[in-house]
Amino acid sequence: MNRSEGLVQRRNVLKENTDGAIKENHDVDDKKNDKNYDDGDSKETRLTLMEEVLLLGLKDKEGYTSFWNDCISSGLRGCILIELGLRGRVELERAGMRRKGLLSRKVIVKSDTPTGDVLLDEALKHMKDTDPPETVQSWIEYLSGETWNPMKLKYQLKNVRERLAKNLVEKGVLTTEKQNFLLFDMTTHPLTDNVVKCRLVKKVQEAALRRSITDVAHADKRSLALLMLAHSADVLENAFAPLSDEDYELATRRVRSLLDLDFEAEAMRPDACEIMWAVFAAFTK
């Protein structure tokens, strides 16, 4: 009897140790993924993918995005999904024996460790609390409020552009002003730190002009994601406009070649961020 109790007790201790090790490993992975976001010149202002795409879309002096751009809202939600994926918080469910396509696979919360970014953590909480899980396409629609299902409207992330702009104000990149548009007043966020914006535009240009960007197996994931998300949000032209005619043609040709990739095949590569390719597929289907 005593031996039996001892075995049971040992099994519980082992399980507790295993669970603790798994949690500790998750914490280490989360810190590693977050460090990948933080790595770089300590003097540079760190921007998330959402902030970078919004900054590309904002008019420097006016401080607001084009009224005709109806893609940036969903584009920013795609940024959120990929940012969570790159930080190791979410992933796609396993493809299974039948090899389900990227857009059919559900988004699974891999770790609910807070990222420190309010928008990312709000989206992560929605995904964690949702059972059964949803697809990438569904989450883009839910987070942007573009869904016909009234039960899913609670997932909408509201005032995303304004909240991202305030983040950029806190980082010293933008400022806040009030502008009168005849019938209404609008809060705007003109550019104050031109160095950050120029650095961002240069990064996008260099990423598109770099031949290695089409070798996606070795390309930097963040640079690749930024190019594709800027295109999906219809703000890429703002970065390409200053280029010479020759470089402009080369950059647009490189982006077109990325859009023509087989996303399903690319997602099967070792170390691929599957959720990133799923977002690309959702925007190009």
PDB file of C-alpha atoms in Angstrom:
ATOM      1  CA  MET A   1       0.000   0.000   0.000  1.00  0.00           C
ATOM      2  CA  ASN A   2       2.786   2.331   0.899  1.00  0.00           C
ATOM      3  CA  ARG A   3       4.660   1.448  -2.313  1.00  0.00           C
ATOM      4  CA  SER A   4       1.572   2.216  -4.362  1.00  0.00           C
ATOM      5  CA  GLU A   5       1.172   5.600  -2.676  1.00  0.00           C
ATOM      6  CA  GLY A   6       4.809   6.299  -3.302  1.00  0.00           C
ATOM      7  CA  LEU A   7       4.395   5.614  -7.021  1.00  0.00           C
ATOM      8  CA  VAL A   8       1.396   7.900  -7.238  1.00  0.00           C
ATOM      9  CA  GLN A   9       3.226  10.623  -5.378  1.00  0.00           C
ATOM     10  CA  ARG A  10       6.276  10.252  -7.630  1.00  0.00           C
ATOM     11  CA  ARG A  11       4.084  10.503 -10.728  1.00  0.00           C
ATOM     12  CA  ASN A  12       2.531  13.740  -9.461  1.00  0.00           C
ATOM     13  CA  VAL A  13       5.901  15.253  -8.690  1.00  0.00           C
ATOM     14  CA  LEU A  14       7.160  14.302 -12.134  1.00  0.00           C
ATOM     15  CA  LYS A  15       4.099  15.861 -13.783  1.00  0.00           C
ATOM     16  CA  GLU A  16       4.527  19.022 -11.754  1.00  0.00           C
ATOM     17  CA  ASN A  17       8.178  19.217 -12.732  1.00  0.00           C
ATOM     18  CA  THR A  18       7.297  18.598 -16.386  1.00  0.00           C
ATOM     19  CA  ASP A  19       4.594  21.260 -16.382  1.00  0.00           C
ATOM     20  CA  GLY A  20       6.976  23.687 -14.731  1.00  0.00           C
ATOM     21  CA  ALA A  21       9.648  22.933 -17.332  1.00  0.00           C
ATOM     22  CA  ILE A  22       7.176  23.439 -20.186  1.00  0.00           C
ATOM     23  CA  LYS A  23       6.031  26.771 -18.741  1.00  0.00           C
ATOM     24  CA  GLU A  24       9.642  27.815 -18.193  1.00  0.00           C
ATOM     25  CA  ASN A  25      10.499  26.863 -21.786  1.00  0.00           C
ATOM     26  CA  HIS A  26       7.536  28.909 -23.051  1.00  0.00           C
ATOM     27  CA  ASP A  27       8.719  31.887 -21.001  1.00  0.00           C
ATOM     28  CA  VAL A  28      12.239  31.538 -22.420  1.00  0.00           C
ATOM     29  CA  ASP A  29      10.864  31.302 -25.977  1.00  0.00           C
ATOM     30  CA  ASP A  30       8.650  34.355 -25.433  1.00  0.00           C
ATOM     31  CA  LYS A  31      11.599  36.388 -24.157  1.00  0.00           C
ATOM     32  CA  LYS A  32      13.699  35.228 -27.114  1.00  0.00           C
ATOM     33  CA  ASN A  33      11.013  36.220 -29.627  1.00  0.00           C
ATOM     34  CA  ASP A  34      10.475  39.566 -27.923  1.00  0.00           C
ATOM     35  CA  LYS A  35      14.239  40.126 -27.897  1.00  0.00           C
ATOM     36  CA  ASN A  36      14.273  39.554 -31.676  1.00  0.00           C
ATOM     37  CA  TYR A  37      11.863  42.498 -31.909  1.00  0.00           C
ATOM     38  CA  ASP A  38      14.010  44.612 -29.570  1.00  0.00           C
ATOM     39  CA  ASP A  39      17.365  43.759 -31.183  1.00  0.00           C
ATOM     40  CA  GLY A  40      19.143  46.465 -33.120  1.00  0.00           C
ATOM     41  CA  ASP A  41      20.752  49.818 -32.526  1.00  0.00           C
ATOM     42  CA  SER A  42      19.685  50.944 -29.065  1.00  0.00           C
ATOM     43  CA  LYS A  43      19.527  54.515 -30.335  1.00  0.00           C
ATOM     44  CA  GLU A  44      16.889  53.686 -32.937  1.00  0.00           C
ATOM     45  CA  THR A  45      13.186  53.987 -32.188  1.00  0.00           C
ATOM     46  CA  ARG A  46      11.637  50.498 -32.210  1.00  0.00           C
ATOM     47  CA  LEU A  47       8.393  50.271 -34.154  1.00  0.00           C
ATOM     48  CA  THR A  48       5.939  47.393 -34.449  1.00  0.00           C
ATOM     49  CA  LEU A  49       4.698  46.285 -37.869  1.00  0.00           C
ATOM     50  CA  MET A  50       1.416  48.107 -37.164  1.00  0.00           C
ATOM     51  CA  GLU A  51       3.205  51.359 -36.366  1.00  0.00           C
ATOM     52  CA  GLU A  52       5.423  51.072 -39.436  1.00  0.00           C
ATOM     53  CA  VAL A  53       2.496  50.503 -41.809  1.00  0.00           C
ATOM     54  CA  LEU A  54       0.508  53.369 -40.271  1.00  0.00           C
ATOM     55  CA  LEU A  55       3.524  55.691 -40.451  1.00  0.00           C
ATOM     56  CA  LEU A  56       3.924  54.866 -44.146  1.00  0.00           C
ATOM     57  CA  GLY A  57       0.263  55.733 -44.689  1.00  0.00           C
ATOM     58  CA  LEU A  58       0.195  59.021 -42.772  1.00  0.00           C
ATOM     59  CA  LYS A  59       0.649  62.289 -44.641  1.00  0.00           C
ATOM     60  CA  ASP A  60       3.678  63.993 -43.063  1.00  0.00           C
ATOM     61  CA  LYS A  61       2.268  67.518 -42.676  1.00  0.00           C
ATOM     62  CA  GLU A  62      -1.449  66.781 -42.534  1.00  0.00           C
ATOM     63  CA  GLY A  63      -1.098  63.933 -40.030  1.00  0.00           C
ATOM     64  CA  TYR A  64      -3.855  61.646 -41.324  1.00  0.00           C
ATOM     65  CA  THR A  65      -4.203  58.791 -43.811  1.00  0.00           C
ATOM     66  CA  SER A  66      -5.805  59.146 -47.221  1.00  0.00           C
ATOM     67  CA  PHE A  67      -9.608  59.255 -47.075  1.00  0.00           C
ATOM     68  CA  TRP A  68      -9.646  57.010 -50.158  1.00  0.00           C
ATOM     69  CA  ASN A  69      -7.631  54.218 -48.591  1.00  0.00           C
ATOM     70  CA  ASP A  70     -10.092  51.499 -47.619  1.00  0.00           C
ATOM     71  CA  CYS A  71      -7.402  48.810 -47.244  1.00  0.00           C
ATOM     72  CA  ILE A  72      -5.404  50.107 -44.308  1.00  0.00           C
ATOM     73  CA  SER A  73      -7.911  48.989 -41.672  1.00  0.00           C
ATOM     74  CA  SER A  74      -7.702  45.289 -42.572  1.00  0.00           C
ATOM     75  CA  GLY A  75      -3.998  45.691 -43.334  1.00  0.00           C
ATOM     76  CA  LEU A  76      -3.321  46.793 -39.757  1.00  0.00           C
ATOM     77  CA  ARG A  77      -5.195  43.748 -38.428  1.00  0.00           C
ATOM     78  CA  GLY A  78      -2.992  41.563 -40.601  1.00  0.00           C
ATOM     79  CA  CYS A  79      -0.007  43.304 -38.999  1.00  0.00           C
ATOM     80  CA  ILE A  80      -1.315  42.338 -35.563  1.00  0.00           C
ATOM     81  CA  LEU A  81      -1.633  38.669 -36.494  1.00  0.00           C
ATOM     82  CA  ILE A  82       1.853  38.488 -37.994  1.00  0.00           C
ATOM     83  CA  GLU A  83       3.398  40.428 -35.098  1.00  0.00           C
ATOM     84  CA  LEU A  84       1.864  37.912 -32.681  1.00  0.00           C
ATOM     85  CA  GLY A  85       3.159  35.087 -34.860  1.00  0.00           C
ATOM     86  CA  LEU A  86       6.696  36.473 -35.028  1.00  0.00           C
ATOM     87  CA  ARG A  87       6.684  36.927 -31.260  1.00  0.00           C
ATOM     88  CA  GLY A  88       5.718  33.297 -30.738  1.00  0.00           C
ATOM     89  CA  ARG A  89       2.292  33.990 -29.240  1.00  0.00           C
ATOM     90  CA  VAL A  90       0.105  32.366 -31.910  1.00  0.00           C
ATOM     91  CA  GLU A  91       0.488  29.699 -34.579  1.00  0.00           C
ATOM     92  CA  LEU A  92      -1.632  27.692 -37.004  1.00  0.00           C
ATOM     93  CA  GLU A  93      -3.032  24.319 -36.004  1.00  0.00           C
ATOM     94  CA  ARG A  94      -1.277  21.323 -37.524  1.00  0.00           C
ATOM     95  CA  ALA A  95      -2.142  20.638 -41.150  1.00  0.00           C
ATOM     96  CA  GLY A  96      -3.041  17.014 -40.405  1.00  0.00           C
ATOM     97  CA  MET A  97      -2.996  14.005 -42.678  1.00  0.00           C
ATOM     98  CA  ARG A  98      -5.270  15.682 -45.230  1.00  0.00           C
ATOM     99  CA  ARG A  99      -2.952  18.698 -45.481  1.00  0.00           C
ATOM    100  CA  LYS A 100      -5.526  21.403 -44.871  1.00  0.00           C
ATOM    101  CA  GLY A 101      -4.774  24.689 -46.618  1.00  0.00           C
ATOM    102  CA  LEU A 102      -3.495  27.775 -44.805  1.00  0.00           C
ATOM    103  CA  LEU A 103      -6.871  29.518 -44.914  1.00  0.00           C
ATOM    104  CA  SER A 104      -8.663  26.470 -43.495  1.00  0.00           C
ATOM    105  CA  ARG A 105      -6.415  26.033 -40.477  1.00  0.00           C
ATOM    106  CA  LYS A 106      -7.306  27.632 -37.150  1.00  0.00           C
ATOM    107  CA  VAL A 107      -5.230  30.133 -35.177  1.00  0.00           C
ATOM    108  CA  ILE A 108      -4.011  28.584 -31.931  1.00  0.00           C
ATOM    109  CA  VAL A 109      -2.670  30.543 -28.956  1.00  0.00           C
ATOM    110  CA  LYS A 110       0.800  29.163 -28.293  1.00  0.00           C
ATOM    111  CA  SER A 111       1.534  31.428 -25.329  1.00  0.00           C
ATOM    112  CA  ASP A 112      -0.579  34.032 -23.540  1.00  0.00           C
ATOM    113  CA  THR A 113       2.412  35.813 -22.032  1.00  0.00           C
ATOM    114  CA  PRO A 114       1.729  39.569 -22.391  1.00  0.00           C
ATOM    115  CA  THR A 115       3.740  41.332 -25.081  1.00  0.00           C
ATOM    116  CA  GLY A 116       3.614  44.737 -23.422  1.00  0.00           C
ATOM    117  CA  ASP A 117       1.719  46.202 -26.385  1.00  0.00           C
ATOM    118  CA  VAL A 118      -1.930  46.968 -25.570  1.00  0.00           C
ATOM    119  CA  LEU A 119      -3.308  46.190 -29.043  1.00  0.00           C
ATOM    120  CA  LEU A 120      -1.401  42.922 -29.345  1.00  0.00           C
ATOM    121  CA  ASP A 121      -2.446  41.809 -25.874  1.00  0.00           C
ATOM    122  CA  GLU A 122      -6.096  42.712 -26.516  1.00  0.00           C
ATOM    123  CA  ALA A 123      -6.131  40.657 -29.732  1.00  0.00           C
ATOM    124  CA  LEU A 124      -4.307  37.801 -27.982  1.00  0.00           C
ATOM    125  CA  LYS A 125      -6.921  37.727 -25.211  1.00  0.00           C
ATOM    126  CA  HIS A 126      -9.729  37.514 -27.786  1.00  0.00           C
ATOM    127  CA  MET A 127      -8.029  34.552 -29.445  1.00  0.00           C
ATOM    128  CA  LYS A 128      -7.390  32.808 -26.153  1.00  0.00           C
ATOM    129  CA  ASP A 129     -11.024  33.213 -25.045  1.00  0.00           C
ATOM    130  CA  THR A 130     -12.453  31.935 -28.344  1.00  0.00           C
ATOM    131  CA  ASP A 131     -13.526  28.293 -28.500  1.00  0.00           C
ATOM    132  CA  PRO A 132     -13.525  26.762 -31.038  1.00  0.00           C
ATOM    133  CA  PRO A 133     -10.600  28.643 -32.627  1.00  0.00           C
ATOM    134  CA  GLU A 134     -11.045  30.685 -35.812  1.00  0.00           C
ATOM    135  CA  THR A 135      -9.088  31.029 -39.070  1.00  0.00           C
ATOM    136  CA  VAL A 136      -6.756  33.882 -40.052  1.00  0.00           C
ATOM    137  CA  GLN A 137      -9.324  35.222 -42.521  1.00  0.00           C
ATOM    138  CA  SER A 138     -12.001  35.233 -39.820  1.00  0.00           C
ATOM    139  CA  TRP A 139      -9.758  37.041 -37.339  1.00  0.00           C
ATOM    140  CA  ILE A 140      -8.940  39.781 -39.839  1.00  0.00           C
ATOM    141  CA  GLU A 141     -12.672  40.315 -40.321  1.00  0.00           C
ATOM    142  CA  TYR A 142     -13.516  40.117 -36.615  1.00  0.00           C
ATOM    143  CA  LEU A 143     -10.742  42.443 -35.448  1.00  0.00           C
ATOM    144  CA  SER A 144     -11.674  45.029 -38.085  1.00  0.00           C
ATOM    145  CA  GLY A 145     -15.430  44.717 -37.409  1.00  0.00           C
ATOM    146  CA  GLU A 146     -16.090  43.652 -41.004  1.00  0.00           C
ATOM    147  CA  THR A 147     -18.291  40.696 -40.152  1.00  0.00           C
ATOM    148  CA  TRP A 148     -21.961  39.940 -40.674  1.00  0.00           C
ATOM    149  CA  ASN A 149     -22.096  37.926 -37.456  1.00  0.00           C
ATOM    150  CA  PRO A 150     -23.352  40.228 -34.661  1.00  0.00           C
ATOM    151  CA  MET A 151     -22.034  37.752 -32.065  1.00  0.00           C
ATOM    152  CA  LYS A 152     -18.487  38.445 -33.270  1.00  0.00           C
ATOM    153  CA  LEU A 153     -18.626  42.246 -33.112  1.00  0.00           C
ATOM    154  CA  LYS A 154     -17.263  42.085 -29.559  1.00  0.00           C
ATOM    155  CA  TYR A 155     -13.891  41.142 -31.057  1.00  0.00           C
ATOM    156  CA  GLN A 156     -13.524  44.384 -32.980  1.00  0.00           C
ATOM    157  CA  LEU A 157     -10.442  46.408 -32.071  1.00  0.00           C
ATOM    158  CA  LYS A 158     -11.654  50.006 -32.042  1.00  0.00           C
ATOM    159  CA  ASN A 159      -9.758  53.222 -32.792  1.00  0.00           C
ATOM    160  CA  VAL A 160      -6.716  51.259 -33.924  1.00  0.00           C
ATOM    161  CA  ARG A 161      -5.227  54.062 -36.026  1.00  0.00           C
ATOM    162  CA  GLU A 162      -5.694  56.613 -33.250  1.00  0.00           C
ATOM    163  CA  ARG A 163      -4.171  54.280 -30.664  1.00  0.00           C
ATOM    164  CA  LEU A 164      -1.187  53.508 -32.893  1.00  0.00           C
ATOM    165  CA  ALA A 165      -0.744  57.216 -33.597  1.00  0.00           C
ATOM    166  CA  LYS A 166      -0.668  57.892 -29.843  1.00  0.00           C
ATOM    167  CA  ASN A 167       2.019  55.222 -29.497  1.00  0.00           C
ATOM    168  CA  LEU A 168       4.048  57.074 -32.110  1.00  0.00           C
ATOM    169  CA  VAL A 169       3.440  60.344 -30.279  1.00  0.00           C
ATOM    170  CA  GLU A 170       4.805  58.769 -27.091  1.00  0.00           C
ATOM    171  CA  LYS A 171       7.860  57.604 -29.058  1.00  0.00           C
ATOM    172  CA  GLY A 172       8.436  61.158 -30.272  1.00  0.00           C
ATOM    173  CA  VAL A 173       7.720  60.392 -33.930  1.00  0.00           C
ATOM    174  CA  LEU A 174       4.413  62.276 -34.255  1.00  0.00           C
ATOM    175  CA  THR A 175       2.677  65.152 -32.503  1.00  0.00           C
ATOM    176  CA  THR A 176      -1.028  65.835 -31.889  1.00  0.00           C
ATOM    177  CA  GLU A 177      -3.035  68.696 -33.386  1.00  0.00           C
ATOM    178  CA  LYS A 178      -6.652  69.639 -34.058  1.00  0.00           C
ATOM    179  CA  GLN A 179      -7.738  70.530 -37.591  1.00  0.00           C
ATOM    180  CA  ASN A 180     -11.037  71.992 -38.732  1.00  0.00           C
ATOM    181  CA  PHE A 181     -12.701  70.371 -41.747  1.00  0.00           C
ATOM    182  CA  LEU A 182     -15.662  72.757 -42.151  1.00  0.00           C
ATOM    183  CA  LEU A 183     -18.289  70.495 -40.619  1.00  0.00           C
ATOM    184  CA  PHE A 184     -16.152  68.842 -37.965  1.00  0.00           C
ATOM    185  CA  ASP A 185     -12.890  68.982 -36.057  1.00  0.00           C
ATOM    186  CA  MET A 186     -10.454  66.098 -36.359  1.00  0.00           C
ATOM    187  CA  THR A 187      -7.452  65.099 -34.285  1.00  0.00           C
ATOM    188  CA  THR A 188      -4.403  64.749 -36.523  1.00  0.00           C
ATOM    189  CA  HIS A 189      -0.854  63.557 -35.936  1.00  0.00           C
ATOM    190  CA  PRO A 190       1.719  65.371 -38.102  1.00  0.00           C
ATOM    191  CA  LEU A 191       5.262  64.052 -38.353  1.00  0.00           C
ATOM    192  CA  THR A 192       7.837  65.540 -35.974  1.00  0.00           C
ATOM    193  CA  ASP A 193      10.750  63.114 -36.284  1.00  0.00           C
ATOM    194  CA  ASN A 194      11.599  63.011 -39.971  1.00  0.00           C
ATOM    195  CA  VAL A 195      14.649  60.833 -39.277  1.00  0.00           C
ATOM    196  CA  VAL A 196      12.498  57.885 -38.178  1.00  0.00           C
ATOM    197  CA  LYS A 197      10.201  58.219 -41.201  1.00  0.00           C
ATOM    198  CA  CYS A 198      13.151  58.498 -43.614  1.00  0.00           C
ATOM    199  CA  ARG A 199      14.785  55.474 -42.008  1.00  0.00           C
ATOM    200  CA  LEU A 200      11.569  53.495 -42.413  1.00  0.00           C
ATOM    201  CA  VAL A 201      11.133  54.494 -46.075  1.00  0.00           C
ATOM    202  CA  LYS A 202      14.758  53.608 -46.764  1.00  0.00           C
ATOM    203  CA  LYS A 203      14.297  50.224 -45.073  1.00  0.00           C
ATOM    204  CA  VAL A 204      11.297  49.430 -47.275  1.00  0.00           C
ATOM    205  CA  GLN A 205      13.106  50.558 -50.414  1.00  0.00           C
ATOM    206  CA  GLU A 206      16.247  48.579 -49.625  1.00  0.00           C
ATOM    207  CA  ALA A 207      14.209  45.483 -48.779  1.00  0.00           C
ATOM    208  CA  ALA A 208      12.454  45.610 -52.165  1.00  0.00           C
ATOM    209  CA  LEU A 209      15.665  46.342 -54.097  1.00  0.00           C
ATOM    210  CA  ARG A 210      17.654  43.632 -52.336  1.00  0.00           C
ATOM    211  CA  ARG A 211      17.871  40.581 -54.575  1.00  0.00           C
ATOM    212  CA  SER A 212      17.835  38.272 -51.556  1.00  0.00           C
ATOM    213  CA  ILE A 213      14.256  39.314 -50.696  1.00  0.00           C
ATOM    214  CA  THR A 214      12.974  36.898 -53.362  1.00  0.00           C
ATOM    215  CA  ASP A 215      14.935  34.082 -51.692  1.00  0.00           C
ATOM    216  CA  VAL A 216      12.331  33.919 -48.959  1.00  0.00           C
ATOM    217  CA  ALA A 217      13.934  30.926 -47.246  1.00  0.00           C
ATOM    218  CA  HIS A 218      16.781  33.207 -46.161  1.00  0.00           C
ATOM    219  CA  ALA A 219      15.066  36.602 -46.258  1.00  0.00           C
ATOM    220  CA  ASP A 220      14.479  38.542 -43.052  1.00  0.00           C
ATOM    221  CA  LYS A 221      10.922  37.733 -41.950  1.00  0.00           C
ATOM    222  CA  ARG A 222      10.156  41.232 -40.671  1.00  0.00           C
ATOM    223  CA  SER A 223      11.357  42.899 -43.879  1.00  0.00           C
ATOM    224  CA  LEU A 224       9.324  40.463 -45.948  1.00  0.00           C
ATOM    225  CA  ALA A 225       6.246  40.971 -43.767  1.00  0.00           C
ATOM    226  CA  LEU A 226       6.602  44.763 -43.912  1.00  0.00           C
ATOM    227  CA  LEU A 227       6.744  44.757 -47.724  1.00  0.00           C
ATOM    228  CA  MET A 228       3.721  42.509 -48.120  1.00  0.00           C
ATOM    229  CA  LEU A 229       1.666  44.236 -45.428  1.00  0.00           C
ATOM    230  CA  ALA A 230       2.450  47.698 -46.817  1.00  0.00           C
ATOM    231  CA  HIS A 231       1.217  46.442 -50.182  1.00  0.00           C
ATOM    232  CA  SER A 232      -1.946  44.962 -48.632  1.00  0.00           C
ATOM    233  CA  ALA A 233      -2.631  48.224 -46.766  1.00  0.00           C
ATOM    234  CA  ASP A 234      -2.089  50.199 -50.000  1.00  0.00           C
ATOM    235  CA  VAL A 235       0.714  52.348 -48.542  1.00  0.00           C
ATOM    236  CA  LEU A 236       3.694  50.828 -50.361  1.00  0.00           C
ATOM    237  CA  GLU A 237       3.543  53.438 -53.113  1.00  0.00           C
ATOM    238  CA  ASN A 238       4.353  56.118 -50.528  1.00  0.00           C
ATOM    239  CA  ALA A 239       7.725  54.458 -49.914  1.00  0.00           C
ATOM    240  CA  PHE A 240       8.458  53.748 -53.590  1.00  0.00           C
ATOM    241  CA  ALA A 241       7.500  57.203 -54.938  1.00  0.00           C
ATOM    242  CA  PRO A 242      10.918  58.849 -54.278  1.00  0.00           C
ATOM    243  CA  LEU A 243      12.786  56.108 -56.207  1.00  0.00           C
ATOM    244  CA  SER A 244      14.273  56.675 -59.644  1.00  0.00           C
ATOM    245  CA  ASP A 245      12.303  55.215 -62.554  1.00  0.00           C
ATOM    246  CA  GLU A 246      14.733  52.309 -62.863  1.00  0.00           C
ATOM    247  CA  ASP A 247      14.695  51.437 -59.167  1.00  0.00           C
ATOM    248  CA  TYR A 248      10.913  51.924 -59.000  1.00  0.00           C
ATOM    249  CA  GLU A 249      10.409  49.382 -61.774  1.00  0.00           C
ATOM    250  CA  LEU A 250      12.801  46.935 -60.109  1.00  0.00           C
ATOM    251  CA  ALA A 251      11.149  47.320 -56.693  1.00  0.00           C
ATOM    252  CA  THR A 252       7.622  46.832 -58.028  1.00  0.00           C
ATOM    253  CA  ARG A 253       8.783  43.831 -60.056  1.00  0.00           C
ATOM    254  CA  ARG A 254      10.268  42.237 -56.941  1.00  0.00           C
ATOM    255  CA  VAL A 255       7.034  42.779 -55.002  1.00  0.00           C
ATOM    256  CA  ARG A 256       5.015  41.264 -57.854  1.00  0.00           C
ATOM    257  CA  SER A 257       7.276  38.211 -57.765  1.00  0.00           C
ATOM    258  CA  LEU A 258       6.550  37.845 -54.032  1.00  0.00           C
ATOM    259  CA  LEU A 259       2.821  38.059 -54.677  1.00  0.00           C
ATOM    260  CA  ASP A 260       3.142  35.254 -57.238  1.00  0.00           C
ATOM    261  CA  LEU A 261       4.768  32.846 -54.775  1.00  0.00           C
ATOM    262  CA  ASP A 262       3.054  29.630 -53.750  1.00  0.00           C
ATOM    263  CA  PHE A 263       2.234  30.588 -50.167  1.00  0.00           C
ATOM    264  CA  GLU A 264       1.254  27.029 -49.247  1.00  0.00           C
ATOM    265  CA  ALA A 265       4.663  25.731 -50.350  1.00  0.00           C
ATOM    266  CA  GLU A 266       6.550  28.564 -48.634  1.00  0.00           C
ATOM    267  CA  ALA A 267       4.746  27.868 -45.364  1.00  0.00           C
ATOM    268  CA  MET A 268       6.067  24.288 -45.436  1.00  0.00           C
ATOM    269  CA  ARG A 269       9.713  25.403 -45.356  1.00  0.00           C
ATOM    270  CA  PRO A 270      11.690  24.761 -42.155  1.00  0.00           C
ATOM    271  CA  ASP A 271      11.462  27.666 -39.695  1.00  0.00           C
ATOM    272  CA  ALA A 272       8.690  29.309 -41.742  1.00  0.00           C
ATOM    273  CA  CYS A 273       6.213  31.518 -39.888  1.00  0.00           C
ATOM    274  CA  GLU A 274       3.057  29.808 -41.131  1.00  0.00           C
ATOM    275  CA  ILE A 275       0.692  32.458 -39.843  1.00  0.00           C
ATOM    276  CA  MET A 276       2.586  35.080 -41.848  1.00  0.00           C
ATOM    277  CA  TRP A 277       1.998  33.160 -45.068  1.00  0.00           C
ATOM    278  CA  ALA A 278      -1.637  32.601 -44.097  1.00  0.00           C
ATOM    279  CA  VAL A 279      -2.127  36.363 -43.760  1.00  0.00           C
ATOM    280  CA  PHE A 280      -0.509  36.898 -47.176  1.00  0.00           C
ATOM    281  CA  ALA A 281      -2.848  34.276 -48.641  1.00  0.00           C
ATOM    282  CA  ALA A 282      -5.880  35.944 -47.034  1.00  0.00           C
ATOM    283  CA  PHE A 283      -5.037  39.301 -48.618  1.00  0.00           C
ATOM    284  CA  THR A 284      -4.321  37.907 -52.101  1.00  0.00           C
ATOM    285  CA  LYS A 285      -7.088  35.323 -52.490  1.00  0.00           C
TER     286      LYS A 285
END
